[in-house]
Tab-separated table of C-alpha atoms in Angstrom:
chain	number	residue	atom	x	y	z
A	19	MET	CA	-67.688	-92.183	101.735
A	20	GLN	CA	-66.222	-89.312	99.723
A	21	ALA	CA	-64.817	-90.357	96.354
A	22	VAL	CA	-61.098	-89.920	95.829
A	23	ARG	CA	-60.417	-87.291	93.195
A	24	ASP	CA	-58.578	-88.414	90.080
A	25	GLN	CA	-55.076	-86.952	89.947
A	26	SER	CA	-54.089	-87.595	86.350
A	27	TRP	CA	-53.011	-83.958	86.184
A	28	LEU	CA	-50.414	-84.634	88.869
A	29	VAL	CA	-49.107	-87.640	86.929
A	30	ALA	CA	-48.752	-85.342	83.923
A	31	ILE	CA	-46.764	-82.818	85.974
A	32	ALA	CA	-44.433	-85.553	87.249
A	33	ALA	CA	-43.977	-86.890	83.720
A	34	SER	CA	-43.226	-83.389	82.439
A	35	LEU	CA	-40.487	-83.052	85.063
A	36	TRP	CA	-38.890	-86.208	83.633
A	37	GLY	CA	-39.247	-84.701	80.170
A	38	VAL	CA	-37.326	-81.520	81.019
A	39	SER	CA	-34.368	-83.454	82.477
A	40	ALA	CA	-32.502	-83.121	79.165
A	41	ILE	CA	-32.112	-79.391	79.852
A	42	TRP	CA	-29.584	-80.321	82.530
A	43	ARG	CA	-28.438	-83.825	81.557
A	44	ALA	CA	-27.543	-83.159	77.924
A	45	PRO	CA	-24.988	-80.364	78.617
A	46	LEU	CA	-23.512	-82.296	81.555
A	47	ALA	CA	-23.124	-85.407	79.392
A	48	GLN	CA	-21.116	-83.444	76.855
A	49	GLU	CA	-18.754	-82.031	79.480
A	50	TYR	CA	-18.269	-84.834	82.025
A	51	PRO	CA	-18.007	-88.643	82.010
A	52	ALA	CA	-21.344	-90.389	82.458
A	53	VAL	CA	-20.139	-92.036	85.683
A	54	THR	CA	-19.296	-88.620	87.136
A	55	VAL	CA	-22.702	-87.156	86.312
A	56	ALA	CA	-24.504	-90.212	87.714
A	57	PHE	CA	-22.356	-90.167	90.887
A	58	TRP	CA	-23.186	-86.575	91.765
A	59	GLU	CA	-26.828	-87.035	90.815
A	60	HIS	CA	-26.999	-89.885	93.341
A	61	ALA	CA	-25.013	-87.861	95.879
A	62	VAL	CA	-27.640	-85.104	95.798
A	63	LEU	CA	-30.433	-87.681	96.125
A	64	VAL	CA	-28.762	-89.311	99.141
A	65	LEU	CA	-28.187	-85.892	100.712
A	66	LEU	CA	-31.847	-84.977	100.262
A	67	THR	CA	-33.001	-88.260	101.827
A	68	ALA	CA	-30.215	-88.538	104.423
A	69	PRO	CA	-32.491	-88.749	107.522
A	70	LEU	CA	-34.197	-91.795	105.995
A	71	VAL	CA	-31.070	-93.777	105.106
A	72	LEU	CA	-30.225	-95.440	108.441
A	73	PRO	CA	-33.844	-96.452	109.230
A	74	ALA	CA	-34.139	-97.943	105.736
A	75	VAL	CA	-30.882	-99.876	106.159
A	76	ARG	CA	-32.071	-101.235	109.510
A	77	ARG	CA	-35.322	-102.429	107.948
A	78	LEU	CA	-33.407	-103.977	105.051
A	79	ARG	CA	-31.266	-105.996	107.462
A	80	SER	CA	-34.394	-107.625	108.907
A	81	THR	CA	-35.672	-108.788	105.497
A	82	SER	CA	-35.095	-112.072	103.674
A	83	ALA	CA	-32.016	-112.809	101.596
A	84	ARG	CA	-34.134	-112.624	98.427
A	85	THR	CA	-35.270	-109.096	99.248
A	86	GLN	CA	-31.749	-107.995	100.164
A	87	LEU	CA	-30.377	-109.347	96.874
A	88	SER	CA	-33.182	-107.660	94.931
A	89	VAL	CA	-32.432	-104.305	96.577
A	90	ILE	CA	-28.708	-104.615	95.835
A	91	ILE	CA	-29.418	-105.377	92.175
A	92	ILE	CA	-31.885	-102.488	92.005
A	93	GLY	CA	-29.375	-100.047	93.494
A	94	ALA	CA	-26.326	-101.202	91.553
A	95	GLY	CA	-27.997	-101.980	88.253
A	96	SER	CA	-31.360	-100.249	87.951
A	97	SER	CA	-30.148	-97.039	89.577
A	98	ALA	CA	-26.384	-96.702	89.116
A	99	LEU	CA	-25.669	-98.485	85.833
A	100	ALA	CA	-28.951	-97.447	84.197
A	101	THR	CA	-28.266	-93.785	84.929
A	102	VAL	CA	-24.756	-94.119	83.494
A	103	LEU	CA	-26.100	-95.676	80.284
A	104	PHE	CA	-28.876	-93.095	79.984
A	105	THR	CA	-26.446	-90.212	80.492
A	106	ALA	CA	-23.990	-91.685	77.985
A	107	ALA	CA	-26.789	-91.834	75.400
A	108	PHE	CA	-26.958	-88.027	75.459
A	109	ARG	CA	-23.264	-87.802	74.570
A	110	VAL	CA	-23.571	-89.843	71.366
A	111	GLY	CA	-27.152	-89.067	70.338
A	112	ASP	CA	-29.794	-86.368	70.183
A	113	PRO	CA	-31.688	-85.196	73.306
A	114	ILE	CA	-35.030	-86.657	72.170
A	115	THR	CA	-34.419	-90.280	71.158
A	116	PRO	CA	-32.944	-91.563	74.475
A	117	GLN	CA	-35.893	-90.192	76.441
A	118	VAL	CA	-38.626	-91.404	74.103
A	119	LEU	CA	-37.101	-94.881	74.012
A	120	GLN	CA	-37.739	-95.052	77.759
A	121	LYS	CA	-41.384	-95.673	76.798
A	122	MET	CA	-40.141	-99.189	75.949
A	123	GLN	CA	-39.803	-99.853	79.675
A	124	PRO	CA	-43.332	-101.232	80.257
A	125	LEU	CA	-42.923	-103.623	77.313
A	126	ILE	CA	-39.627	-104.866	78.728
A	127	ALA	CA	-41.078	-105.055	82.245
A	128	ILE	CA	-43.881	-107.317	81.036
A	129	ALA	CA	-41.401	-109.642	79.359
A	130	LEU	CA	-39.186	-109.694	82.447
A	131	SER	CA	-42.142	-110.317	84.747
A	132	ALA	CA	-42.941	-113.382	82.647
A	133	VAL	CA	-39.408	-114.669	83.231
A	134	VAL	CA	-38.770	-113.597	86.821
A	135	LEU	CA	-42.301	-113.945	88.193
A	136	ARG	CA	-43.245	-116.886	85.950
A	137	GLU	CA	-46.173	-115.128	84.323
A	138	HIS	CA	-47.755	-116.484	81.154
A	139	ILE	CA	-47.487	-114.330	78.016
A	140	ARG	CA	-50.414	-114.838	75.659
A	141	PRO	CA	-50.017	-114.689	71.846
A	142	LYS	CA	-51.779	-111.299	71.685
A	143	PHE	CA	-48.700	-109.753	73.338
A	144	ALA	CA	-47.019	-109.934	69.909
A	145	ALA	CA	-49.670	-107.580	68.525
A	146	PHE	CA	-48.225	-104.883	70.779
A	147	ALA	CA	-44.568	-105.943	70.895
A	148	LEU	CA	-43.943	-106.054	67.147
A	149	PRO	CA	-45.262	-102.538	66.337
A	150	ALA	CA	-43.420	-101.164	69.379
A	151	LEU	CA	-40.156	-102.684	68.172
A	152	LEU	CA	-40.792	-101.306	64.681
A	153	GLY	CA	-41.415	-97.847	66.128
A	154	ALA	CA	-38.268	-98.062	68.251
A	155	TRP	CA	-36.215	-99.099	65.186
A	156	MET	CA	-37.557	-96.202	63.117
A	157	LEU	CA	-36.881	-93.771	65.950
A	158	ALA	CA	-33.350	-95.062	66.478
A	159	PHE	CA	-32.137	-94.448	62.914
A	160	PRO	CA	-32.587	-91.291	60.811
A	161	ASP	CA	-32.721	-93.693	57.837
A	162	PRO	CA	-34.268	-96.963	59.036
A	163	LEU	CA	-32.931	-98.788	55.975
A	164	VAL	CA	-29.350	-97.810	56.763
A	165	ALA	CA	-28.475	-99.073	60.231
A	166	THR	CA	-24.921	-98.982	61.552
A	167	VAL	CA	-23.433	-99.724	64.961
A	168	GLN	CA	-22.324	-96.112	65.296
A	169	SER	CA	-25.768	-94.707	64.520
A	170	ALA	CA	-27.339	-97.197	66.938
A	171	GLN	CA	-25.157	-96.276	69.925
A	172	ALA	CA	-27.556	-93.847	71.573
A	173	ALA	CA	-30.518	-96.167	71.052
A	174	LEU	CA	-28.629	-99.159	72.445
A	175	LEU	CA	-27.546	-97.206	75.517
A	176	ALA	CA	-31.065	-95.874	76.134
A	177	THR	CA	-32.608	-99.305	75.619
A	178	GLY	CA	-30.071	-100.785	78.022
A	179	ALA	CA	-31.111	-98.202	80.620
A	180	ALA	CA	-34.784	-98.960	80.002
A	181	THR	CA	-34.109	-102.674	80.454
A	182	LEU	CA	-32.366	-102.086	83.779
A	183	TRP	CA	-35.168	-99.777	84.954
A	184	ALA	CA	-37.704	-102.424	83.949
A	185	ALA	CA	-35.748	-105.034	85.883
A	186	GLY	CA	-35.846	-102.694	88.864
A	187	THR	CA	-39.624	-102.503	88.542
A	188	VAL	CA	-39.996	-106.289	88.624
A	189	LEU	CA	-37.488	-106.788	91.445
A	190	GLY	CA	-39.012	-103.863	93.294
A	191	ARG	CA	-42.338	-105.669	93.200
A	192	LEU	CA	-40.674	-108.690	94.802
A	193	ALA	CA	-39.014	-106.544	97.471
A	194	SER	CA	-42.202	-104.565	98.183
A	195	ALA	CA	-43.538	-107.523	100.141
A	196	GLU	CA	-41.117	-106.533	102.922
A	197	LEU	CA	-40.205	-102.900	102.197
A	198	ASP	CA	-42.327	-99.876	101.332
A	199	SER	CA	-41.687	-97.644	98.307
A	200	ARG	CA	-39.966	-94.956	100.403
A	201	ASP	CA	-37.414	-97.416	101.791
A	202	LEU	CA	-36.835	-98.889	98.331
A	203	SER	CA	-36.177	-95.437	96.839
A	204	VAL	CA	-33.782	-94.422	99.627
A	205	LEU	CA	-31.903	-97.726	99.454
A	206	ARG	CA	-31.578	-97.617	95.664
A	207	PHE	CA	-30.093	-94.111	95.843
A	208	THR	CA	-27.647	-95.124	98.598
A	209	ILE	CA	-26.524	-98.384	97.025
A	210	GLY	CA	-26.315	-96.643	93.680
A	211	LEU	CA	-24.013	-93.985	95.119
A	212	ILE	CA	-21.738	-96.610	96.689
A	213	THR	CA	-21.666	-98.552	93.406
A	214	LEU	CA	-20.806	-95.498	91.360
A	215	GLY	CA	-18.034	-94.560	93.779
A	216	ALA	CA	-16.573	-98.055	93.370
A	217	VAL	CA	-16.893	-97.924	89.576
A	218	ALA	CA	-15.192	-94.531	89.479
A	219	GLY	CA	-12.325	-95.911	91.563
A	220	LEU	CA	-11.919	-99.065	89.469
A	221	THR	CA	-12.019	-97.156	86.180
A	222	SER	CA	-10.008	-94.153	87.418
A	223	THR	CA	-12.885	-91.867	86.426
A	224	PRO	CA	-12.425	-88.390	87.900
A	225	LEU	CA	-15.302	-87.284	90.105
A	226	SER	CA	-14.370	-83.626	90.290
A	227	LEU	CA	-16.876	-81.091	89.031
A	228	GLN	CA	-16.587	-77.402	88.350
A	229	TRP	CA	-18.841	-75.169	90.402
A	230	SER	CA	-20.579	-74.213	87.178
A	231	ALA	CA	-22.021	-77.759	87.022
A	232	VAL	CA	-23.828	-77.457	90.363
A	233	PRO	CA	-26.809	-75.462	88.978
A	234	ALA	CA	-27.424	-78.391	86.597
A	235	ILE	CA	-26.727	-81.356	88.898
A	236	VAL	CA	-28.951	-80.150	91.746
A	237	PRO	CA	-32.179	-79.600	89.765
A	238	LEU	CA	-31.532	-82.749	87.730
A	239	ALA	CA	-31.555	-84.841	90.909
A	240	ALA	CA	-33.981	-82.797	92.995
A	241	ILE	CA	-36.596	-81.862	90.380
A	242	SER	CA	-36.471	-84.505	87.638
A	243	GLY	CA	-35.547	-87.162	90.175
A	244	LEU	CA	-36.863	-86.905	93.707
A	245	LEU	CA	-39.702	-84.392	93.207
A	246	ALA	CA	-40.996	-86.117	90.062
A	247	LEU	CA	-41.001	-89.523	91.747
A	248	SER	CA	-42.690	-88.174	94.864
A	249	LEU	CA	-45.483	-86.559	92.838
A	250	TYR	CA	-45.838	-89.667	90.692
A	251	TYR	CA	-46.190	-92.058	93.646
A	252	ARG	CA	-48.694	-89.761	95.334
A	253	ALA	CA	-50.799	-89.375	92.201
A	254	LEU	CA	-50.653	-93.029	91.173
A	255	ALA	CA	-52.398	-94.073	94.385
A	256	ARG	CA	-55.393	-91.916	93.362
A	257	THR	CA	-55.386	-92.426	89.590
A	258	PRO	CA	-56.520	-95.427	87.509
A	259	ALA	CA	-53.529	-96.938	85.728
A	260	SER	CA	-55.083	-96.470	82.284
A	261	ARG	CA	-55.523	-92.723	82.885
A	262	ALA	CA	-52.061	-92.468	84.423
A	263	THR	CA	-50.634	-94.041	81.265
A	264	LEU	CA	-52.188	-91.354	79.075
A	265	ALA	CA	-51.028	-88.639	81.461
A	266	GLU	CA	-47.499	-90.026	81.239
A	267	LEU	CA	-47.461	-89.067	77.566
A	268	ALA	CA	-46.499	-85.651	78.915
A	269	PHE	CA	-43.016	-87.152	79.395
A	270	PRO	CA	-42.049	-87.865	75.755
A	271	LEU	CA	-44.001	-84.870	74.458
A	272	THR	CA	-42.194	-82.536	76.874
A	273	ALA	CA	-38.883	-84.213	75.999
A	274	ALA	CA	-39.538	-83.604	72.302
A	275	ALA	CA	-40.487	-79.965	72.902
A	276	VAL	CA	-37.389	-79.349	75.015
A	277	GLY	CA	-35.157	-81.038	72.457
A	278	LEU	CA	-36.568	-79.068	69.543
A	279	LEU	CA	-36.932	-75.653	71.166
A	280	LEU	CA	-34.012	-75.504	73.597
A	281	LEU	CA	-31.418	-78.085	72.534
A	282	ASP	CA	-31.596	-77.763	68.735
A	283	ALA	CA	-32.429	-81.452	68.211
A	284	ARG	CA	-33.736	-82.640	64.857
A	285	LEU	CA	-35.502	-85.851	63.866
A	286	SER	CA	-36.082	-87.175	60.367
A	287	SER	CA	-39.605	-87.759	59.062
A	288	THR	CA	-39.314	-91.515	59.623
A	289	GLN	CA	-38.104	-90.925	63.176
A	290	TRP	CA	-41.233	-88.879	63.878
A	291	ILE	CA	-43.341	-91.743	62.503
A	292	GLY	CA	-41.462	-94.157	64.775
A	293	PHE	CA	-42.013	-91.744	67.672
A	294	ALA	CA	-45.782	-91.862	67.096
A	295	ILE	CA	-45.943	-95.639	66.577
A	296	LEU	CA	-44.005	-96.298	69.769
A	297	LEU	CA	-46.091	-93.996	71.956
A	298	VAL	CA	-49.448	-95.196	70.616
A	299	THR	CA	-48.491	-98.869	70.871
A	300	ILE	CA	-47.080	-98.758	74.392
A	301	SER	CA	-49.974	-96.669	75.666
A	302	SER	CA	-52.470	-99.053	74.048
A	303	LEU	CA	-50.692	-102.004	75.623
A	304	ILE	CA	-50.884	-100.581	79.134
A	305	ILE	CA	-54.536	-99.558	78.758
A	306	HIS	CA	-55.337	-103.037	77.429
A	307	GLU	CA	-53.538	-104.712	80.331
A	308	ASN	CA	-55.524	-102.706	82.865
A	309	ARG	CA	-58.952	-102.999	81.235
A	310	SER	CA	-59.121	-106.321	79.408
A	311	PRO	CA	-60.496	-109.399	81.196
A	312	ARG	CA	-57.819	-111.382	79.346
A	313	PRO	CA	-54.612	-109.302	79.403
A	314	ALA	CA	-51.669	-110.156	77.178
A	315	VAL	CA	-49.860	-111.388	80.276
A	316	ALA	CA	-51.665	-113.448	82.919
A	317	VAL	CA	-50.657	-111.201	85.825
A	318	THR	CA	-50.849	-112.408	89.409
A	319	GLY	CA	-50.717	-110.300	92.561
A	320	ARG	CA	-46.946	-110.559	92.568
A	321	ALA	CA	-46.564	-108.933	89.185
A	322	CYS	CA	-49.430	-106.492	88.971
A	323	ASP	CA	-47.218	-103.461	89.509
A	324	ALA	CA	-44.720	-104.524	86.872
A	325	VAL	CA	-46.956	-103.737	83.911
A	326	PRO	CA	-47.599	-99.992	83.922
A	327	ALA	CA	-44.490	-98.859	85.697
A	328	VAL	CA	-42.200	-96.061	84.621
A	329	ASP	CA	-41.362	-95.337	88.236
A	330	SER	CA	-37.923	-96.945	88.393
A	331	ARG	CA	-36.109	-94.038	86.854
A	332	ILE	CA	-34.392	-91.473	89.088
A	333	GLY	CA	-34.158	-88.640	86.663
């Protein structure tokens, strides 16, 4: 039997596409409400997957109530609300911090899998969680000893998005017993679009866009969203999780390069230290979970996909 070739390089390309999303999201976030940006991002995604929507809905209707509820929460929360929070973070913060804080998602997913899937967290988990939280704190504040609510806004919004994406990972694992990843992606985009339309109506948020926004909305959804996810799913099936984790470092590194070179972002020296601590700790955690005979979380078959995932984001 011919060995399957490792495709870490493809994971790195997908992660880089996530990293360049700030090129389009940051300017849009400054000009339009976050709900508006998220609505049209989802609209493009639904348009691109339109032929798959009705078959996915039909398959959803034949699933259990637990799966249907999970999919609704994923679409409304992990897709719609998370994208709103993530976009809003670019309005109040720099273009680097919100994206790098998304590396917290695996840590949050592990904690949520322990709650939702009743997995057992071993004491060694603290050896990864505490440095990661320290790194996130240092990254969030230019002066980590002077923390205010205003200076924490972007970090809180980005962390909220990461938490919702992590919840989507765990619930997606539950729903994957009855639905494949393609159906889950299509349904999350569709439910997310419906949710955002309802939120816009309830909050009287205008959904109109100038034509000048189209060249940013379309690649944001199509390239950093759908294309990146498609490449990631394809590569992940052929790449060991520990190697995929290292390849995913292309995401925050690309985000930092884009922020510094194209968007005039600046981080303090302590923020750069926090950046490094966070990336090293989260990467070490995921590698440990996939290689150690005694992982920090006693993962069963139901939760095994919740640990290394960054695949709940749409853009």
